[in-house]
Short mmCIF file of C-alpha atoms and ligand atoms in Angstrom, two decimals:
data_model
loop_
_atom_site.label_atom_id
_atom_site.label_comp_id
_atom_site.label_asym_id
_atom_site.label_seq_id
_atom_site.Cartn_x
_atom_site.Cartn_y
_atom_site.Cartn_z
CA UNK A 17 -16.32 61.72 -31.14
CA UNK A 18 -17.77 58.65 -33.12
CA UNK A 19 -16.55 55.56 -32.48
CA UNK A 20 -13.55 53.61 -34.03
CA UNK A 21 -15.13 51.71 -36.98
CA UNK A 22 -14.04 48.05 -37.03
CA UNK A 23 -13.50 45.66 -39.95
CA UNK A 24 -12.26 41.92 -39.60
CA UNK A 25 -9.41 41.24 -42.84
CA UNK A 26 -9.39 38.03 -44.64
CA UNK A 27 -5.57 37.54 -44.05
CA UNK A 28 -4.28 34.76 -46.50
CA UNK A 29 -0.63 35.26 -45.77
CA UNK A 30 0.42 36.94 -48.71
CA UNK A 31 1.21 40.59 -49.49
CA UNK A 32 -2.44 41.97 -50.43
CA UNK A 33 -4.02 41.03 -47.48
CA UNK A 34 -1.20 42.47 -45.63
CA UNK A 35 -1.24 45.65 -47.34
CA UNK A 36 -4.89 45.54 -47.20
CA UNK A 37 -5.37 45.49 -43.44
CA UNK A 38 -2.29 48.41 -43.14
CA UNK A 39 -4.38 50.39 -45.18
CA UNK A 40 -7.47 50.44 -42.73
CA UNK A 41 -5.60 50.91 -39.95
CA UNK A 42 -3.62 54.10 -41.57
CA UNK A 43 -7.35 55.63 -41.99
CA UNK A 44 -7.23 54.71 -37.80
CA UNK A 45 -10.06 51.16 -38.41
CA UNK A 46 -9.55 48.11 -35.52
CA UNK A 47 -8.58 45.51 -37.95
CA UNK A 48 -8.33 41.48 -36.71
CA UNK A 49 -7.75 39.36 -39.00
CA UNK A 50 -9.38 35.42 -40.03
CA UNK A 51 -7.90 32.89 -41.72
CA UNK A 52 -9.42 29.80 -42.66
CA UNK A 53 -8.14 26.34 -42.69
CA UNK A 54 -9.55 24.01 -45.25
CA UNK A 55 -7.20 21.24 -45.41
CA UNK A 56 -4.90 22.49 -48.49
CA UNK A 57 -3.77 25.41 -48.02
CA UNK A 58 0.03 25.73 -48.66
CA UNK A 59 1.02 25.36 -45.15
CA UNK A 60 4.41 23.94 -43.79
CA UNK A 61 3.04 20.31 -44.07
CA UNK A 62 5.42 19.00 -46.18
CA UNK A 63 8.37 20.88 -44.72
CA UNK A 64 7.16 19.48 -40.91
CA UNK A 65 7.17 15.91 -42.61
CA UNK A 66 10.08 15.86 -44.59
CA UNK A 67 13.27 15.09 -42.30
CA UNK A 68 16.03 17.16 -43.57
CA UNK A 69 13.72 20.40 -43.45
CA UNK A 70 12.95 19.68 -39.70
CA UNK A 71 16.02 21.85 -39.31
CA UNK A 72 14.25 25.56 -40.24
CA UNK A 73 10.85 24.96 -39.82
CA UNK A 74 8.37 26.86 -41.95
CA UNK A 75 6.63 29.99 -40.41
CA UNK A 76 3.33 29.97 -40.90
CA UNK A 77 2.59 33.08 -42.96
CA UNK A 78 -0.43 34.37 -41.78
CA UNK A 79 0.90 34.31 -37.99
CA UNK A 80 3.20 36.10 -39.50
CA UNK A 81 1.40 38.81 -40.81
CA UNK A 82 -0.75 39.37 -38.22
CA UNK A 83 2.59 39.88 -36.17
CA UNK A 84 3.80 42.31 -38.14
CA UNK A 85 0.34 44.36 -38.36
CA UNK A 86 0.18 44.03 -34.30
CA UNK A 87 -3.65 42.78 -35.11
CA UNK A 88 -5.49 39.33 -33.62
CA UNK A 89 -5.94 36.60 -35.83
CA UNK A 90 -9.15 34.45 -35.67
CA UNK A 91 -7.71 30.77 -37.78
CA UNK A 92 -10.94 28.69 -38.16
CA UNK A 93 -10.89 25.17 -39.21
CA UNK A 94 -13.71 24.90 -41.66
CA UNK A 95 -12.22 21.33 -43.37
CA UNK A 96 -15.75 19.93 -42.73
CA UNK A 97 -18.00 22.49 -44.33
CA UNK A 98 -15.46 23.09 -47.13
CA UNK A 99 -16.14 19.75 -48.59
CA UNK A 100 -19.10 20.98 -50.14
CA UNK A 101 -17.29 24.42 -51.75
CA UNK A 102 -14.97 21.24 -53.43
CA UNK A 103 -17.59 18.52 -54.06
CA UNK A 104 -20.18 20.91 -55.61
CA UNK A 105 -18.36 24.63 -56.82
CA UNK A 106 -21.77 26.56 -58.46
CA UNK A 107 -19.19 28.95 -60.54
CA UNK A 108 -16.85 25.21 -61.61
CA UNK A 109 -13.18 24.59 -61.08
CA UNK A 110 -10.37 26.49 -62.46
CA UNK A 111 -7.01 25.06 -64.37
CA UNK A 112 -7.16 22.26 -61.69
CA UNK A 113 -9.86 21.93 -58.66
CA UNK A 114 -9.16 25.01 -56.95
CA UNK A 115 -13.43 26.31 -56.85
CA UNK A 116 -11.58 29.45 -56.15
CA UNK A 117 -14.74 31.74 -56.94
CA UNK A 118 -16.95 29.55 -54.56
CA UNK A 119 -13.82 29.61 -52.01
CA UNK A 120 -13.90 33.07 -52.09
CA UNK A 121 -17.75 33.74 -51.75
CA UNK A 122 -17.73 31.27 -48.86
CA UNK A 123 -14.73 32.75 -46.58
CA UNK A 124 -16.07 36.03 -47.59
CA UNK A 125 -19.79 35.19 -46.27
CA UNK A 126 -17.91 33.28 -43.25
CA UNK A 127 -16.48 36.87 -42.58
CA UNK A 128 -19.79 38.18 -42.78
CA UNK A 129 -20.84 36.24 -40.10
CA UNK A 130 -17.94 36.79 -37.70
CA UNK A 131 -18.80 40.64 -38.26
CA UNK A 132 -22.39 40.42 -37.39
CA UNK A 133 -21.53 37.91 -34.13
CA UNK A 134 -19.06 39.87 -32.95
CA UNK A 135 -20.28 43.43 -33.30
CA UNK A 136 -17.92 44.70 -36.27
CA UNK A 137 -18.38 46.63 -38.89
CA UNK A 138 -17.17 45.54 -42.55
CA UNK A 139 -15.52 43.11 -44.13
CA UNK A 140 -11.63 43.49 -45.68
CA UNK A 141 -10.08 41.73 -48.59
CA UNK A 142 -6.67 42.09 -50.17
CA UNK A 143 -8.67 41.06 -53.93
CA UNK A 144 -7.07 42.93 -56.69
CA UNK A 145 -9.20 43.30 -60.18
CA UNK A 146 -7.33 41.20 -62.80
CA UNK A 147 -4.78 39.37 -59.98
CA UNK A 148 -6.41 35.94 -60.23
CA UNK A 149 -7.95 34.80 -63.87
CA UNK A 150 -11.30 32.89 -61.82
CA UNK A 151 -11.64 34.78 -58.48
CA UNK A 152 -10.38 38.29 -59.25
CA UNK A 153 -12.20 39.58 -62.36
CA UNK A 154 -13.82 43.33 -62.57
CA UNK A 155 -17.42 40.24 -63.22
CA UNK A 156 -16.58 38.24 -60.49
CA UNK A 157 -16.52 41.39 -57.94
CA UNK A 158 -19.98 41.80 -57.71
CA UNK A 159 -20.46 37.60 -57.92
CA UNK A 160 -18.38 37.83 -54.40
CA UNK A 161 -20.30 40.61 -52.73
CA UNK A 162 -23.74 39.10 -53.49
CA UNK A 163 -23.71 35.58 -52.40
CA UNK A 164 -21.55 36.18 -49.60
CA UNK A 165 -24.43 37.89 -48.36
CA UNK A 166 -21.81 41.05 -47.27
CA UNK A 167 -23.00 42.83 -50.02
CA UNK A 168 -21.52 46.67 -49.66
CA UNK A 169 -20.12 45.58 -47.00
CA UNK A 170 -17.33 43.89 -48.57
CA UNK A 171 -14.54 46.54 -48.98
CA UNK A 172 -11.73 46.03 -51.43
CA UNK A 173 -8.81 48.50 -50.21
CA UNK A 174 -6.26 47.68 -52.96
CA UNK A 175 -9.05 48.35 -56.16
CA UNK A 176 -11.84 50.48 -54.50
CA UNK A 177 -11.08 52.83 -56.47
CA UNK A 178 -12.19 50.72 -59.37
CA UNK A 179 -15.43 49.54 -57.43
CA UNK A 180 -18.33 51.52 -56.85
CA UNK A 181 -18.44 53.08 -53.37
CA UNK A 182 -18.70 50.24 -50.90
CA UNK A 183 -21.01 51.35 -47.74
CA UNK A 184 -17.60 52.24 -45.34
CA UNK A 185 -16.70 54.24 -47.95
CA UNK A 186 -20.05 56.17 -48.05
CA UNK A 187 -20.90 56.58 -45.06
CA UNK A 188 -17.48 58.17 -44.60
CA UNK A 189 -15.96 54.92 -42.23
CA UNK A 190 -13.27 55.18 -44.59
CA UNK A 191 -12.13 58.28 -46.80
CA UNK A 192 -12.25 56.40 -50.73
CA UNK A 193 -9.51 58.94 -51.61
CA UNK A 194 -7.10 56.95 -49.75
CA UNK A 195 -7.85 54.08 -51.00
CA UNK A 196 -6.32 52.57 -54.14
CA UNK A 197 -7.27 51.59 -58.04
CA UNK A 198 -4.69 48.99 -58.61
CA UNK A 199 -5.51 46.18 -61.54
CA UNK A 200 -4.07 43.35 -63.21
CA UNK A 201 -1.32 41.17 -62.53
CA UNK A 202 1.71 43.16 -62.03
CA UNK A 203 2.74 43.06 -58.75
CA UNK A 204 4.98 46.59 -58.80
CA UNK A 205 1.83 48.62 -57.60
CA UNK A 206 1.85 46.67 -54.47
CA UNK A 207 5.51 46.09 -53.87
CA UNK A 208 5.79 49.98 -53.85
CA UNK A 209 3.31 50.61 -51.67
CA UNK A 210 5.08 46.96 -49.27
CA UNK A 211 7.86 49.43 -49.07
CA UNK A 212 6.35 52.49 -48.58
CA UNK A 213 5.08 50.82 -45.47
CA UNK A 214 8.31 49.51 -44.68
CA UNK A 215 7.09 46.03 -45.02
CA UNK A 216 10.39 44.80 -46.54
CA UNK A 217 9.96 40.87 -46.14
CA UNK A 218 6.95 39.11 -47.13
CA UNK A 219 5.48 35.99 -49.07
CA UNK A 220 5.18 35.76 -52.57
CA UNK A 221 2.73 32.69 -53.08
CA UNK A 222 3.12 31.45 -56.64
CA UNK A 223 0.36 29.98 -58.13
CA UNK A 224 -2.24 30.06 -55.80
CA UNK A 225 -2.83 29.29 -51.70
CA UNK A 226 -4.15 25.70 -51.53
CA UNK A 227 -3.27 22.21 -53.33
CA UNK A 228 -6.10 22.22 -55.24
CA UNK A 229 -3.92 25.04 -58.27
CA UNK A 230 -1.44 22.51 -58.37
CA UNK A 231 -1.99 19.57 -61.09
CA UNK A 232 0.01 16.90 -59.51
CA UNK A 233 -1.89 17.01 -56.39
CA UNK A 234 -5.49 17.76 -58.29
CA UNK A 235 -4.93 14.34 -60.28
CA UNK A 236 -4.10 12.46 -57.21
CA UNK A 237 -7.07 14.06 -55.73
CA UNK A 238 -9.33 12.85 -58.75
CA UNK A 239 -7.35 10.00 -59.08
CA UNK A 240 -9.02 9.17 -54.41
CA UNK A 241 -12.54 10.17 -55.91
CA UNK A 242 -12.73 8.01 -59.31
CA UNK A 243 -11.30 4.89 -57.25
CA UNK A 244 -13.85 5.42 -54.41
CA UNK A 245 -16.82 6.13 -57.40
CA UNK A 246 -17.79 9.19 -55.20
CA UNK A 247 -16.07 12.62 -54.73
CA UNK A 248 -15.49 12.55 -50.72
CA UNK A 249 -12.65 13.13 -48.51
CA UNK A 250 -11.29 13.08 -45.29
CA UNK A 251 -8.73 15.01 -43.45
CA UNK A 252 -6.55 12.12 -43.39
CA UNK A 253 -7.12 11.53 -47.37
CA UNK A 254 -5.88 14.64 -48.35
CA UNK A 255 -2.57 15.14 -45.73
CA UNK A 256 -1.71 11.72 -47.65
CA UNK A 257 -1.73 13.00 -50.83
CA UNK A 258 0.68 15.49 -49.54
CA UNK A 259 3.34 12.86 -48.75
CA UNK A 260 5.73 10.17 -50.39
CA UNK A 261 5.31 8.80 -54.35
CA UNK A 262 1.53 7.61 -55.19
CA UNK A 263 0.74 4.92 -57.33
CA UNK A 264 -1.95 2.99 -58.82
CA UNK A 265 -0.84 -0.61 -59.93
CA UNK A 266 -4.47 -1.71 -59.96
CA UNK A 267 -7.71 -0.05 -60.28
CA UNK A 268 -8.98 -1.24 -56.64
CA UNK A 269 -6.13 -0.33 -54.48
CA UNK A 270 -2.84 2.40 -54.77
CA UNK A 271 0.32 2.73 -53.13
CA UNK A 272 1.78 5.69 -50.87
CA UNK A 273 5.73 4.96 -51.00
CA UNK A 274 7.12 7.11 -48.32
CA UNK A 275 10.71 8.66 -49.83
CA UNK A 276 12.59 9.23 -46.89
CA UNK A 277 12.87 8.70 -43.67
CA UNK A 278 10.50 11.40 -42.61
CA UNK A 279 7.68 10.67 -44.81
CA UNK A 280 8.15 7.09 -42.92
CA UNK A 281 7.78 8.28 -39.84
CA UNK A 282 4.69 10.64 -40.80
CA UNK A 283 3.65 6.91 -42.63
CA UNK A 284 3.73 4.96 -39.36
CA UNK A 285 1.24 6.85 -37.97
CA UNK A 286 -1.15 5.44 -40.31
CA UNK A 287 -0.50 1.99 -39.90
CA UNK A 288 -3.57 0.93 -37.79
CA UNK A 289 -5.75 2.74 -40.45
CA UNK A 290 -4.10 0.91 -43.93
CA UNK A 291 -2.07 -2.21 -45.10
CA UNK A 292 1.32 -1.35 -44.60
CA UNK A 293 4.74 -2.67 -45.92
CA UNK A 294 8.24 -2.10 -44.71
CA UNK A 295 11.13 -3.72 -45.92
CA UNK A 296 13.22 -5.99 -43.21
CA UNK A 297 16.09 -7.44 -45.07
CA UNK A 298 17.82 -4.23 -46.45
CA UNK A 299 17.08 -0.13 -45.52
CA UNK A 300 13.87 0.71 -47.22
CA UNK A 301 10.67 2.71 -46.95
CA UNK A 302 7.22 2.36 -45.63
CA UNK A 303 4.15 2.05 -47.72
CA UNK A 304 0.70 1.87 -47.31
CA UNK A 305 -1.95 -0.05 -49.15
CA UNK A 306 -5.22 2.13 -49.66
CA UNK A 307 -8.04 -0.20 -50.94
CA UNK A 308 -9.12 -3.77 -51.16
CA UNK A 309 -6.02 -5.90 -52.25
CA UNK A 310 -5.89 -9.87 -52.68
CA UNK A 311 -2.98 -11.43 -51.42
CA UNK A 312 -1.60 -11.66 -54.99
CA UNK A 313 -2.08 -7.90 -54.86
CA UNK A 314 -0.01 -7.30 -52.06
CA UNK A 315 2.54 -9.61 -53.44
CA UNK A 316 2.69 -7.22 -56.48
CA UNK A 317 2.82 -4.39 -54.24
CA UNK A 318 5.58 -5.75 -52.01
CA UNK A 319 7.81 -5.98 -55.04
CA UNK A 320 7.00 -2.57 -56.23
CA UNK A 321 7.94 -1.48 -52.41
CA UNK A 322 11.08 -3.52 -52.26
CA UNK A 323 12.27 -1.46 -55.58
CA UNK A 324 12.32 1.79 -53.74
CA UNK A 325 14.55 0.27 -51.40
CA UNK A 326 18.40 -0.25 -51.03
CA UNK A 327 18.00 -4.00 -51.85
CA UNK A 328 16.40 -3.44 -55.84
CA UNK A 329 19.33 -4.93 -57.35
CA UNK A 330 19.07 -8.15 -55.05
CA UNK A 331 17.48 -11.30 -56.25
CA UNK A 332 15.32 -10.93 -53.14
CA UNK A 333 13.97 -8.98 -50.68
CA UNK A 334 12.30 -9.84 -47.40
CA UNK A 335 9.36 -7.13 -46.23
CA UNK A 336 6.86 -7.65 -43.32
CA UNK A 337 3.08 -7.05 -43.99
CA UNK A 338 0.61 -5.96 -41.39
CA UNK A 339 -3.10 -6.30 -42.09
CA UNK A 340 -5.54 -4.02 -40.15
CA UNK A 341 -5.83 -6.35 -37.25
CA UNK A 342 -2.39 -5.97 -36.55
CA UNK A 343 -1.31 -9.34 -37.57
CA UNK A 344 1.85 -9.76 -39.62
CA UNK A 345 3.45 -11.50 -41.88
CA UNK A 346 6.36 -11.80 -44.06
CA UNK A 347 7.20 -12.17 -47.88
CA UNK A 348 10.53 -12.59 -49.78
CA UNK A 349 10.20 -10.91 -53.22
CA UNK A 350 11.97 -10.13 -56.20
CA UNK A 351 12.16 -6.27 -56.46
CA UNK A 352 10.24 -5.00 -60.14
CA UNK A 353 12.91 -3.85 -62.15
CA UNK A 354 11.98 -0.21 -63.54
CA UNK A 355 11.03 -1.57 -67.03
CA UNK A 356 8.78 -3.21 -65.01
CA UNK A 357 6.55 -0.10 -63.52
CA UNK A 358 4.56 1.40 -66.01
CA UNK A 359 4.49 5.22 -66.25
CA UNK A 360 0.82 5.52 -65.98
CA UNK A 361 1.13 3.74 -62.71
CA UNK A 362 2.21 6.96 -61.24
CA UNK A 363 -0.30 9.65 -59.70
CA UNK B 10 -0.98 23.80 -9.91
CA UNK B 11 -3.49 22.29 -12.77
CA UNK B 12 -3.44 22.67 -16.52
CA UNK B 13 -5.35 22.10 -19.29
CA UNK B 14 -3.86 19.47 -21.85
CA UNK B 15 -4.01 19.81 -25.60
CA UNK B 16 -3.25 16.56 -27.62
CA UNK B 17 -1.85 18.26 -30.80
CA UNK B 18 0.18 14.99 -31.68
CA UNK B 19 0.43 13.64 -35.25
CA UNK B 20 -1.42 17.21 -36.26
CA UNK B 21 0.39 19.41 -38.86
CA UNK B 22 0.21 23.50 -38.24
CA UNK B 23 -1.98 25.24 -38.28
CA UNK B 24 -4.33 22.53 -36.68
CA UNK B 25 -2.07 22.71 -33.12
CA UNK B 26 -3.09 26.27 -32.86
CA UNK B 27 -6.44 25.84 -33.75
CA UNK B 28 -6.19 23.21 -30.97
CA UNK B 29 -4.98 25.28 -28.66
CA UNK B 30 -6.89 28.64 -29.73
CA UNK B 31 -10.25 26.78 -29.38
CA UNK B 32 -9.25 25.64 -26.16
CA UNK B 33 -8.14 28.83 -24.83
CA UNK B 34 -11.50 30.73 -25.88
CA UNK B 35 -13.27 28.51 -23.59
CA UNK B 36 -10.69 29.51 -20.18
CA UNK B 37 -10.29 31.81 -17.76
CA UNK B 38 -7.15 34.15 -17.88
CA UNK B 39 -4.21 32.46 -15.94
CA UNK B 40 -5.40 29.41 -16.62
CA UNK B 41 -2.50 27.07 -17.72
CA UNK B 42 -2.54 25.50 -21.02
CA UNK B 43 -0.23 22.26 -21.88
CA UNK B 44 -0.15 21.80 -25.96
CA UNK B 45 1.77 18.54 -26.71
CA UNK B 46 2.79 18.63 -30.34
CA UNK B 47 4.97 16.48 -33.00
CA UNK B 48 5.10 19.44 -35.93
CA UNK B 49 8.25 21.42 -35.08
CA UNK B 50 6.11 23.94 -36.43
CA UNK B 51 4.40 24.19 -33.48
CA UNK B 52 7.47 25.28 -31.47
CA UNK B 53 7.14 29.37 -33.30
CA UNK B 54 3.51 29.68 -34.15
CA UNK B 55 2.03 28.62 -30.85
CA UNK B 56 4.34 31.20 -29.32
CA UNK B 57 3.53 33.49 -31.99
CA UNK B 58 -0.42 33.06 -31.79
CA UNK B 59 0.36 33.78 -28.10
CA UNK B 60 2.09 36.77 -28.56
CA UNK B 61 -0.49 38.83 -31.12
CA UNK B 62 -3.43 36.98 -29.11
CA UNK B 63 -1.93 38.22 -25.42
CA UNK B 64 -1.60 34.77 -24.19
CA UNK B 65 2.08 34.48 -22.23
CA UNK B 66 4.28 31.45 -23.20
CA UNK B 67 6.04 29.53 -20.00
CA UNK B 68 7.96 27.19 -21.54
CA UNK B 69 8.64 25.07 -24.62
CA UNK B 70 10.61 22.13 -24.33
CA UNK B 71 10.97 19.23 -26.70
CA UNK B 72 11.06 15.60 -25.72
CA UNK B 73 11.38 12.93 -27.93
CA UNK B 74 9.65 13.45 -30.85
CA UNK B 75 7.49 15.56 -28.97
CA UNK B 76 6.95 19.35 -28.49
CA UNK B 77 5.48 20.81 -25.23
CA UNK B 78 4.49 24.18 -25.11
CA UNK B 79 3.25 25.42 -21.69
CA UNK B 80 1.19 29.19 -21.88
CA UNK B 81 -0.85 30.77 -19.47
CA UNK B 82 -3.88 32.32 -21.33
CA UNK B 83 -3.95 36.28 -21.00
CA UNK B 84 -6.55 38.44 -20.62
CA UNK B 85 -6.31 40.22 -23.81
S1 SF4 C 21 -6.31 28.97 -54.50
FE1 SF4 C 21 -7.45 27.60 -53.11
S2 SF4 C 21 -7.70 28.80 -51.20
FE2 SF4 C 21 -7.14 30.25 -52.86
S3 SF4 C 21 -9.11 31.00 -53.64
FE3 SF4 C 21 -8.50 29.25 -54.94
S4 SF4 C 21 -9.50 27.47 -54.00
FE4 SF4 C 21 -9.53 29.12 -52.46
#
């Protein structure tokens, strides 16, 4: 009897790569699954920081999935190495800065790898042709199975049929006529088939899995490179951008404005790292300083703090500064008055 | 008897389980494992990693601000 073929699934969360993986094992494959961590994918994050969520916690979706298949799940923190798939995409950026053809040639070829160290057999994705305008296209296919180096290795259950034979499919691993030919971006195709497999709850991502689709958070993002004159990042950077009202009241330094008391608590744990401000006379939030300021600057940026809190309509408000040694300090201000913060100030 | 620590604290999910799972690769099976977390997040997808991954949970407990999440790794 030959052996059980085995493929590892690139499980994202969502319903392809759900449906994807039930589809090998119906045709009796081992399926694990991998999931890869960059940094922004649309986890709980905000939801963990924000206080009045802390009540229903966000699943995390791939967990999830892999629950519900009964399969492992491999989640691999590639935050480093990612930096260069952002810094540097060969195929560009889409609508925003999601690389999301480089994303997908470099988890793919990551998967590659796990299949050759650990003895498996293909590669599974939940890609549809026509889903995704950058990443799924019948041109980009190919792109994907090239320079991840899987090659026909890289099988597609959801749009074989639309695909020339991959090698599972040849070699008889899998039987093609049980695959499917789904394209474009309707998502009925699948949700028949989610129900057909009695998967009756899933998650419907909207616009994409990471930050970098959405154009708030890809501005603020610019916004950290353009200040610093150099497109880098750390961890740290980009969980800030995730949290509490950004702005930029001077080229050389921004401030993060937590906007409730959550965000001020995720805040505090920053405060050896940055400048921070927290109003003492009335309830307010916490804000840090990222960049360079001169005293007059953090003047400025005391008032701009002391408008977010519950003293803005008093003639003053007193706020305690701590520098990075730890020293502190405190200022009486008058709060800006909104005519007084400039739209463009905000990220 | 001893345990393994894992300082997940001021790390959002997934990173806690990445913690933990990285950890756990490296141990034997019964091997206690002690993940101290602040995402609440932590408190359903360690115990769910554990669960598809055949690692057993012992406890979970919150304290403070903090989570605690006690497993013994499996032998899966
Ligand atoms: S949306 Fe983000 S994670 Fe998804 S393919 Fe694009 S860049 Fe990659």
């Amino acid at each position: 009897m030959p052996s059980q073929r085995k493929a590892i699934a690139l499980i994202s969360g969502g319903l392809d790569s759900l449906l994807a993986a039930r589809v090998m094992q119906e045709q009796g494959i081992y399926v694990e699954g991998i999931n890869f961590f960059t940094g922004f994918c649309v986890e709980g994050h905000t939801h963990a920081i924000r206080k009045q969520d802390h009540a229903k916690p966000k699943r995390n979706n791939a967990l999830w999935v892999a629950e519900q298949l009964g399969i492992r799940l491999h989640i691999i923190d590639i935050i480093e190495e990612y930096k260069e798939v952002v810094f540097n995409p060969r195929h560009g950026y889409g609508a925003n800065l999601n690389p999301c053809l480089d994303c997908k040639i470099f988890m793919v070829n990551k998967a590659h790898h796990w299949v050759r160290d650990h003895g498996f057999d293909f590669v599974v994705t939940g890609e549809v042709i026509g889903q995704r305008p950058m990443s799924q296209r019948k041109d980009t296919m190919p792109v994907v199975s090239r320079e991840s180096g899987a090659e026909d290795l890289l099988l597609r259950p959801l749009c074989a049929k639309n695909l020339p034979p991959s090698r599972p499919e040849r070699e008889g691993w899998v039987d093609r006529e049980r695959l499917y030919g789904f394209s474009g971006r309707s998502r009925k195709p699948q949700m028949a088939l989610a129900s057909q497999f009695g998967f009756l709850e899933y998650a419907q991502p909207a616009g994409g899995c990471c930050f970098l689709t959405d154009a708030r958070y890809a501005a603020k993002l610019a916004d950290l490179w353009a200040s610093r004159g150099t497109k880098q990042y750390e961890l740290d950077d980009i969980m800030l951008l995730k949290v509490g009202r950004h702005l930029r009241p001077r080229p050389h330094f921004k401030v993060i404005i937590s906007r409730e008391e959550g965000e001020g608590n995720f805040l505090k744990g920053y405060r050896n790292q940055y400048i921070n401000i927290e109003s003492i006379s009335h309830p307010g939030p916490l804000a840090l300083i990222d960049g360079e300021p001169s005293f007059d600057d953090i003047e400025l940026a005391s008032r701009l703090v002391a408008r977010y809190g519950k003293g803005r309509e008093s003639p003053r408000v007193e706020l305690e500064v701590r520098d990075l040694e730890g020293h502190s300090y405190r200022l009486a201000v008058k709060p800006l008055s909104p005519s007084e913060v400039p739209e463009g100030w905000y990220l | 008897m001893s345990k393994v620590v894992v300082d997940a604290r001021r790390l959002l999910c997934p990173l806690p389980v990445i913690r933990v799972q990285d950890k756990v690769a490296a141990l034997m099976p019964g091997t206690r494992v002690e993940a101290v977390c602040t995402d609440p997040g932590a408190l359903h997808d360690i115990p769910a990693w554990c669960r598809i991954n055949g690692h057993h949970i012992l406890e979970t407990r919150t304290e403070g601000d903090e989570i605690i999440v006690i497993l013994e790794v499996g032998n899966p």
